[in-house]
C-alpha positions as MATLAB code, in Angstrom:
seq = 'XXXXXXXXXXXXXXXXXXXXXXXXXXXXXXXXXXXXXXXXXXXXXXXXXXXXXXXXXXXXXXXXXXXXXXXXXXXXXXXXXXXXXXXXXXXXXXXXXXXXXXXXXXXXXXXXXXXXXXXXXXXXXXXXXXXXXXXXXXXXXXXXXXXXXXXXXXXXXXXXXXXXXXXXXXXXXXXXXXXXXXXXXXXXXXXXXXXXXXXXXXXXXXXXXXXXXXXXXXXXXXXXXXXXXXXXXXXXXXXXXXXXXXXXXXXXXXXXXXXXXXXXXXXXXXXXXXXXXXXXXXXXXXXXXXXXXXXXXXXXXXXXXXXXXXXXXXXXXXXXXXXXXXXXXXXXXXXXXXXXXXXXXXXXXXXXXXXXXXXXXXXXXXXXXXXXXXXXXXXXXXXXXXXXXXXXXXXXXXXXXXXXXXXXXXXXXXXXXXXXXXXXX';
ca = [
    -140.378    4.092    5.461;
    -143.570    2.921    3.768;
    -142.292   -0.752    3.706;
    -140.579   -2.164    6.728;
    -139.967   -5.494    5.169;
    -137.670   -3.899    2.070;
    -135.937   -1.703    4.825;
    -135.264   -4.639    7.047;
    -133.831   -6.383    4.268;
    -131.450   -3.499    3.551;
    -130.630   -3.193    7.338;
    -129.344   -7.115    7.505;
    -127.423   -6.811    4.251;
    -125.374   -3.649    4.878;
    -123.431   -2.505    7.930;
    -123.991    1.003    7.325;
    -127.020    2.304    9.199;
    -130.152    2.905    6.951;
    -131.644    6.492    7.380;
    -135.212    7.435    7.240;
    -134.876    7.576    3.666;
    -133.383    4.435    3.237;
    -129.899    5.374    1.977;
    -127.252    2.710    1.942;
    -124.301    2.117   -0.117;
    -121.944   -0.901   -1.064;
    -117.941    0.191   -1.810;
    -117.147   -0.336   -5.256;
    -120.663   -1.255   -6.430;
    -123.608    1.420   -6.055;
    -125.592    3.767   -3.927;
    -129.187    3.342   -3.783;
    -132.031    5.772   -2.188;
    -135.420    3.775   -1.316;
    -137.721    6.929   -1.249;
    -141.673    6.262   -1.564;
    -142.400    3.870   -4.365;
    -139.164    5.065   -6.223;
    -135.738    3.357   -6.176;
    -132.913    5.585   -7.125;
    -129.786    4.046   -8.097;
    -126.440    5.983   -8.257;
    -123.868    3.236  -10.067;
    -120.131    4.047   -9.559;
    -121.153    6.481   -6.689;
    -122.239    9.828   -8.455;
    -121.447    9.467  -11.979;
    -124.911    8.529  -13.102;
    -128.563    8.502  -12.009;
    -131.207    6.075  -12.926;
    -134.699    6.065  -11.314;
    -137.574    3.261  -11.664;
    -141.360    3.532  -10.161;
    -142.703   -0.064   -8.447;
    -145.706   -1.134   -9.881;
    -146.454   -2.803   -6.712;
    -144.763   -4.321   -3.087;
    -143.901   -7.299   -5.390;
    -141.696   -5.178   -8.020;
    -140.181   -3.495   -4.555;
    -138.980   -6.622   -3.367;
    -137.811   -8.229   -6.726;
    -135.808   -4.749   -7.332;
    -134.078   -4.779   -3.800;
    -133.206   -8.292   -4.075;
    -131.414   -7.520   -7.400;
    -129.436   -4.421   -6.020;
    -128.403   -6.802   -3.197;
    -127.206   -9.208   -5.903;
    -129.949  -11.793   -4.906;
    -132.057  -13.891   -7.742;
    -135.274  -12.519   -8.372;
    -137.674  -15.386   -9.965;
    -136.249  -18.406   -7.971;
    -134.802  -17.263   -4.637;
    -130.994  -17.277   -4.080;
    -130.411  -20.087   -6.662;
    -131.192  -20.367  -10.348;
    -134.098  -23.097  -11.436;
    -131.091  -25.016  -13.496;
    -128.944  -25.652  -10.300;
    -131.461  -27.967   -8.741;
    -131.808  -30.174  -12.094;
    -127.947  -30.131  -12.357;
    -127.572  -31.706   -8.577;
    -130.394  -34.086   -9.188;
    -128.173  -35.525  -12.230;
    -125.343  -35.731  -10.087;
    -123.227  -33.063  -11.515;
    -121.937  -29.487  -10.364;
    -124.183  -26.500  -10.239;
    -122.103  -23.258  -10.789;
    -123.702  -19.537   -9.684;
    -121.172  -17.032  -10.520;
    -121.350  -13.721   -8.832;
    -123.697  -15.293   -5.930;
    -121.586  -12.758   -3.622;
    -120.952   -9.188   -4.595;
    -117.441   -7.878   -4.608;
    -117.972   -6.206   -1.154;
    -118.971   -9.643    0.359;
    -116.230  -11.480   -0.844;
    -113.563   -8.881    0.178;
    -115.116   -8.606    3.602;
    -115.242  -12.520    3.872;
    -111.837  -12.757    2.623;
    -110.311  -10.243    4.705;
    -111.855  -11.815    7.654;
    -109.944  -15.121    6.456;
    -106.616  -13.607    5.854;
    -107.015  -12.178    9.276;
    -107.533  -15.032   11.448;
    -104.980  -17.200    9.465;
    -102.394  -14.527   10.200;
    -103.447  -14.825   13.965;
    -102.883  -18.548   13.894;
    -106.438  -19.668   14.038;
    -106.363  -22.091   11.031;
    -105.493  -25.516   11.495;
    -103.353  -27.780    8.969;
    -105.698  -30.429    7.997;
    -103.006  -32.556    6.053;
    -105.868  -33.804    3.613;
    -104.168  -32.074    0.462;
    -100.620  -32.519   -0.751;
     -97.727  -30.401   -2.382;
     -95.666  -32.895   -3.710;
     -94.511  -36.327   -3.223;
     -90.872  -35.237   -1.344;
     -89.548  -33.234    0.524;
     -89.924  -31.495    4.194;
     -93.822  -31.248    5.259;
     -94.614  -27.508    4.988;
     -97.873  -26.376    6.676;
     -97.680  -23.172    4.724;
     -97.932  -24.895    1.411;
    -100.950  -27.491    2.292;
    -104.599  -26.792    3.196;
    -105.401  -25.134    6.034;
    -108.991  -24.951    7.545;
    -111.039  -22.460   10.105;
    -112.553  -25.158   12.092;
    -116.330  -24.912   13.197;
    -115.544  -23.976   16.491;
    -113.224  -21.084   15.558;
    -115.999  -19.985   12.930;
    -118.723  -19.636   15.589;
    -116.403  -18.007   18.048;
    -118.355  -14.450   18.320;
    -115.001  -13.019   19.550;
    -112.795  -13.773   16.659;
    -112.299  -11.586   13.586;
    -115.470  -10.312   11.877;
    -118.317  -12.129   13.076;
    -120.836  -10.315   11.939;
    -119.697  -10.968    8.555;
    -119.650  -14.461    9.221;
    -122.862  -14.368   10.582;
    -124.883  -12.857    7.657;
    -123.157  -15.171    5.264;
    -124.099  -18.006    7.384;
    -128.031  -16.905    7.402;
    -127.193  -16.491    3.641;
    -126.548  -20.366    3.389;
    -129.537  -21.245    5.671;
    -131.494  -19.731    3.085;
    -129.976  -21.672    0.063;
    -130.358  -24.709    2.325;
    -134.156  -23.908    2.581;
    -134.333  -23.586   -0.832;
    -132.463  -26.796   -1.904;
    -134.763  -28.725    0.584;
    -137.576  -27.767   -1.268;
    -136.424  -28.072   -4.943;
    -134.518  -31.294   -4.530;
    -137.392  -32.925   -2.665;
    -134.926  -33.542    0.564;
    -137.270  -32.711    3.276;
    -134.471  -34.004    5.942;
    -132.133  -31.054    4.753;
    -134.385  -29.046    7.396;
    -135.384  -31.503   10.102;
    -133.950  -33.038   12.989;
    -130.250  -32.862   14.269;
    -128.859  -31.525   10.913;
    -130.656  -28.147   11.422;
    -129.270  -27.707   15.077;
    -125.630  -29.536   15.222;
    -123.810  -26.934   13.312;
    -125.163  -23.673   14.778;
    -125.371  -20.682   12.582;
    -126.328  -21.481    8.937;
    -127.248  -25.270    9.914;
    -124.087  -26.296    8.016;
    -120.806  -27.750    8.473;
    -118.871  -24.543    7.477;
    -115.096  -23.182    7.413;
    -112.830  -21.029    5.518;
    -110.062  -22.973    3.576;
    -106.669  -21.635    2.499;
    -104.688  -23.855   -0.123;
    -101.039  -22.580    0.142;
     -98.970  -22.246   -3.419;
     -98.291  -25.943   -4.618;
    -101.519  -27.789   -2.573;
    -104.081  -29.743   -4.280;
    -106.380  -32.263   -3.180;
    -106.623  -35.659   -4.909;
    -110.042  -37.320   -6.242;
    -112.559  -38.478   -4.057;
    -116.399  -37.960   -3.060;
    -117.482  -36.126    0.251;
    -119.937  -39.129    1.660;
    -120.095  -42.941    1.481;
    -122.778  -45.469    2.656;
    -122.529  -45.894    6.493;
    -121.993  -49.526    5.830;
    -118.632  -49.265    3.892;
    -116.804  -46.831    6.940;
    -116.090  -49.581    9.187;
    -117.609  -50.258   13.074;
    -117.989  -46.401   13.061;
    -120.347  -45.633   10.364;
    -123.340  -45.199   12.374;
    -121.875  -43.469   15.136;
    -122.409  -40.303   13.306;
    -125.959  -38.744   13.989;
    -125.998  -36.903   10.614;
    -124.500  -37.478    7.105;
    -123.366  -35.166    4.324;
    -126.010  -34.552    1.756;
    -125.049  -31.329   -0.347;
    -121.634  -30.158   -0.904;
    -120.784  -26.428   -1.431;
    -118.173  -23.558   -1.939;
    -117.773  -19.982   -2.766;
    -114.598  -18.539   -3.644;
    -113.338  -15.581   -2.208;
    -110.097  -15.018   -4.699;
    -109.565  -11.678   -6.440;
    -108.668  -11.389  -10.044;
    -107.613  -14.909  -10.313;
    -105.875  -16.335  -13.585;
    -106.564  -20.143  -13.515;
    -103.798  -20.144  -16.368;
    -101.566  -18.786  -14.132;
    -102.268  -19.680  -10.832;
    -104.354  -22.924  -10.919;
    -106.367  -24.539   -7.892;
    -109.514  -25.129  -10.325;
    -111.959  -27.808   -8.770;
    -112.074  -30.717  -11.313;
    -115.146  -32.567  -11.511;
    -115.659  -36.000  -13.005;
    -119.520  -36.090  -14.329;
    -120.977  -38.788  -15.853;
    -121.820  -38.367  -19.968;
    -124.562  -40.623  -19.726;
    -128.156  -39.109  -18.746;
    -129.526  -40.959  -15.634;
    -132.844  -42.513  -15.129;
    -133.318  -40.905  -11.542;
    -132.139  -38.873   -9.187;
    -128.854  -39.653   -7.724;
    -127.058  -39.447   -4.016;
    -129.731  -40.997   -1.629;
    -133.142  -42.273   -1.193;
    -136.062  -40.634    0.866;
    -135.446  -43.422    3.314;
    -131.644  -42.866    3.711;
    -130.200  -45.569    1.269;
    -127.217  -43.970   -0.284;
    -126.203  -44.317   -3.815;
    -122.910  -46.292   -3.988;
    -122.846  -47.361   -7.751;
    -124.240  -47.100  -11.089;
    -124.951  -49.305  -14.141;
    -123.602  -48.083  -17.320;
    -125.967  -47.943  -20.236;
    -126.395  -50.370  -22.869;
    -128.211  -50.830  -26.270;
    -131.227  -52.315  -24.358;
    -131.091  -49.425  -21.830;
    -129.786  -46.087  -23.074;
    -129.414  -44.330  -19.490;
    -127.328  -44.747  -16.244;
    -129.149  -46.071  -13.384;
    -127.850  -45.333   -9.866;
    -127.630  -48.143   -7.742;
    -128.299  -47.891   -4.176;
    -127.531  -49.940   -0.921;
    -130.396  -50.969    1.266;
    -128.765  -52.402    4.590;
    -131.995  -53.488    6.406;
    -132.473  -56.685    5.488;
    -131.826  -58.329    8.991;
    -133.746  -61.235    7.989;
    -131.529  -62.612    5.615;
    -129.159  -65.246    6.300;
    -126.412  -64.251    3.849;
    -126.167  -60.327    5.404;
    -128.158  -57.443    5.903;
    -127.040  -55.648    2.833;
    -128.515  -55.494   -0.796;
    -128.098  -53.341   -4.157;
    -130.945  -52.090   -5.765;
    -132.031  -49.749   -8.903;
    -135.257  -48.108   -9.363;
    -137.699  -50.428  -11.678;
    -137.825  -48.793  -14.746;
    -141.462  -50.433  -15.198;
    -142.889  -49.813  -11.763;
    -142.479  -47.299   -8.822;
    -140.953  -50.325   -6.906;
    -137.254  -51.236   -6.675;
    -135.464  -53.892   -8.201;
    -132.611  -55.754   -6.264;
    -129.808  -56.488   -8.277;
    -127.451  -58.459   -6.113;
    -127.576  -60.972   -3.744;
    -127.542  -60.598    0.151;
    -124.534  -59.676    1.727;
    -122.776  -58.493    4.738;
    -120.685  -54.789    3.689;
    -117.429  -54.271    4.470;
    -115.068  -51.529    3.545;
    -112.919  -54.030    1.780;
    -115.333  -53.846   -1.295;
    -113.710  -50.246   -2.113;
    -110.446  -51.657   -1.874;
    -108.522  -52.871   -4.782;
    -110.054  -55.491   -6.521;
    -113.429  -54.939   -4.519;
    -115.325  -54.150   -7.566;
    -114.229  -57.273   -9.118;
    -115.270  -59.539   -6.314;
    -118.902  -57.765   -6.296;
    -119.209  -58.367   -9.930;
    -118.523  -62.117   -9.531;
    -119.898  -63.045   -6.300;
    -122.890  -60.652   -5.462;
    -124.960  -60.243   -8.792;
    -125.911  -63.059  -10.837;
    -126.947  -61.623  -13.976;
    -124.004  -61.354  -16.055;
    -125.801  -58.464  -18.188;
    -126.394  -56.374  -15.141;
    -122.727  -57.545  -13.635;
    -121.058  -56.145  -16.980;
    -122.993  -52.652  -16.404;
    -122.224  -52.378  -12.856;
    -119.260  -50.011  -11.322;
    -118.904  -48.067   -8.068;
    -119.185  -44.244   -8.061;
    -115.343  -44.019   -7.170;
    -112.912  -46.618   -8.262;
    -111.507  -48.943   -5.675;
    -108.437  -47.696   -3.719;
    -104.964  -48.937   -3.334;
    -101.759  -48.089   -1.404;
    -100.197  -47.853   -4.826;
    -103.064  -45.960   -6.539;
    -102.812  -42.942   -4.037;
     -99.388  -42.454   -4.583;
    -100.256  -41.982   -8.381;
    -101.625  -38.542   -9.845;
    -105.599  -38.510  -10.053;
    -105.646  -36.841  -13.222;
    -107.171  -39.686  -15.503;
    -110.980  -40.162  -16.221;
    -112.940  -43.176  -17.309;
    -114.520  -43.195  -20.676;
    -117.866  -42.371  -19.513;
    -116.903  -39.552  -17.769;
    -116.810  -35.968  -18.734;
    -114.593  -33.785  -17.119;
    -115.587  -30.105  -15.965;
    -113.256  -27.256  -14.468;
    -114.538  -24.736  -12.402;
    -112.398  -21.748  -12.243;
    -112.035  -20.215   -8.429;
    -113.455  -16.987   -9.077;
    -114.197  -14.704   -6.393;
    -117.952  -14.644   -5.444;
    -118.880  -17.995   -7.526;
    -120.678  -20.702   -5.743;
    -120.709  -24.273   -6.631;
    -122.886  -26.895   -5.179;
    -123.178  -30.785   -5.780;
    -124.499  -33.918   -4.300;
    -122.151  -35.135   -1.821;
    -122.202  -38.700   -2.567;
    -122.319  -39.108   -6.531;
    -119.929  -36.652   -7.809;
    -116.013  -37.396   -7.875;
    -113.934  -34.327   -7.741;
    -110.402  -33.050   -7.006;
    -108.395  -29.553   -6.362;
    -105.757  -28.938   -8.970;
    -102.437  -27.412   -7.696;
    -102.289  -24.006   -6.780;
     -99.356  -21.748   -8.218;
     -97.617  -18.771   -6.924;
    -100.555  -17.580   -4.862;
    -102.776  -18.692   -1.945;
    -106.546  -19.691   -2.817;
    -109.387  -18.902   -0.569;
    -112.473  -20.090   -0.260;
    -115.236  -20.434    2.513;
    -116.961  -24.111    2.183;
    -119.361  -26.675    3.678;
    -121.863  -29.094    3.602;
    -125.557  -29.377    4.210;
    -126.280  -32.178    6.352;
    -129.063  -34.631    7.012;
    -129.897  -36.942    9.590;
    -128.924  -40.658    9.371;
    -131.068  -43.213    9.254;
    -132.320  -43.824   13.060;
    -130.926  -46.743   14.968;
    -134.333  -48.758   15.079;
    -134.520  -48.625   11.080;
    -130.954  -49.940   11.179;
    -131.170  -53.033   13.933;
    -134.639  -53.875   14.446;
];
């Protein structure tokens, strides 16, 4: 009762009303009592009891966050997660959610799926032949259903969305991406300010290798039609007692083996990364290649690719000006870019797109191969695990699920796209 802030945290975290003594509990976890300056923890309900005295209100808040499964020194995420994302790799946070939270979210998802609220998006696959079976594909609870307060366990979804909103705040500060908490990106998607959904992979479903976001100029005529773009991809698994050796369903990520010279994904002005310069004997780091699409005074086109100049704080253009086209991402596009857009042979030999250019034949083949300069990391879909990565720079896929359903809640934190006047002035 002496600390309203601590009590408010407890009340928001648990459905059970908190009494005047601050009593609350989480099924399968522990009972704890906040009494004066003491916390009394009863682990496993009533088997053992320990007592701790707070030295200060800071200690009190830190202990409360620890009891709720929240990081105490760096907020919700460990400090290592931010550097990992900046390098274009996947940050993995085990036990981000407690078993109780996972159970509540999974039960909500299963119930909504059973009531026909999920939609099959046909983005995943479950084989190369046979009659399409929605039960075996990927199904998604779309955002409009997620935000419907009359469906399922809305309070559970609301609490989780608020938790992810706090993750968004941390990412904005630690990744130096202020646009994560500004503009349309913070209001368009409602609770949690994120594109958010439940996902269910049926037995046999998988998702081919891809990246979650591309430069607007490479999306065709509709590239600039959306007010926001995906910036950070995230996913929390909701599975119970998952054995990847038996049930599969791992998230397979294709990380760069060589350290990067600078942060990946996007520049503060909105320019997105589209490729890499591989390391060389003279330059032993990989350099993200970004695309500037505002060169409207040029007679040759409005686009040019650039890197951060290793010797100054300026940028260094590595291509001639050109008009962008989705054909750059089709088969042969990379060779075309090297031959026609890059004058320096030493630069052309190092350049490659983030993702290999596509072809109809390639789309029919399994996407289980990696380039020589990529390292594979597979994430097991264990309940409560949070993963985060840059939406632009990390290729990934979902391996086939076997025998069981694979449940998760996932989404993307958005940033506003470049303003129209910056593109057409």
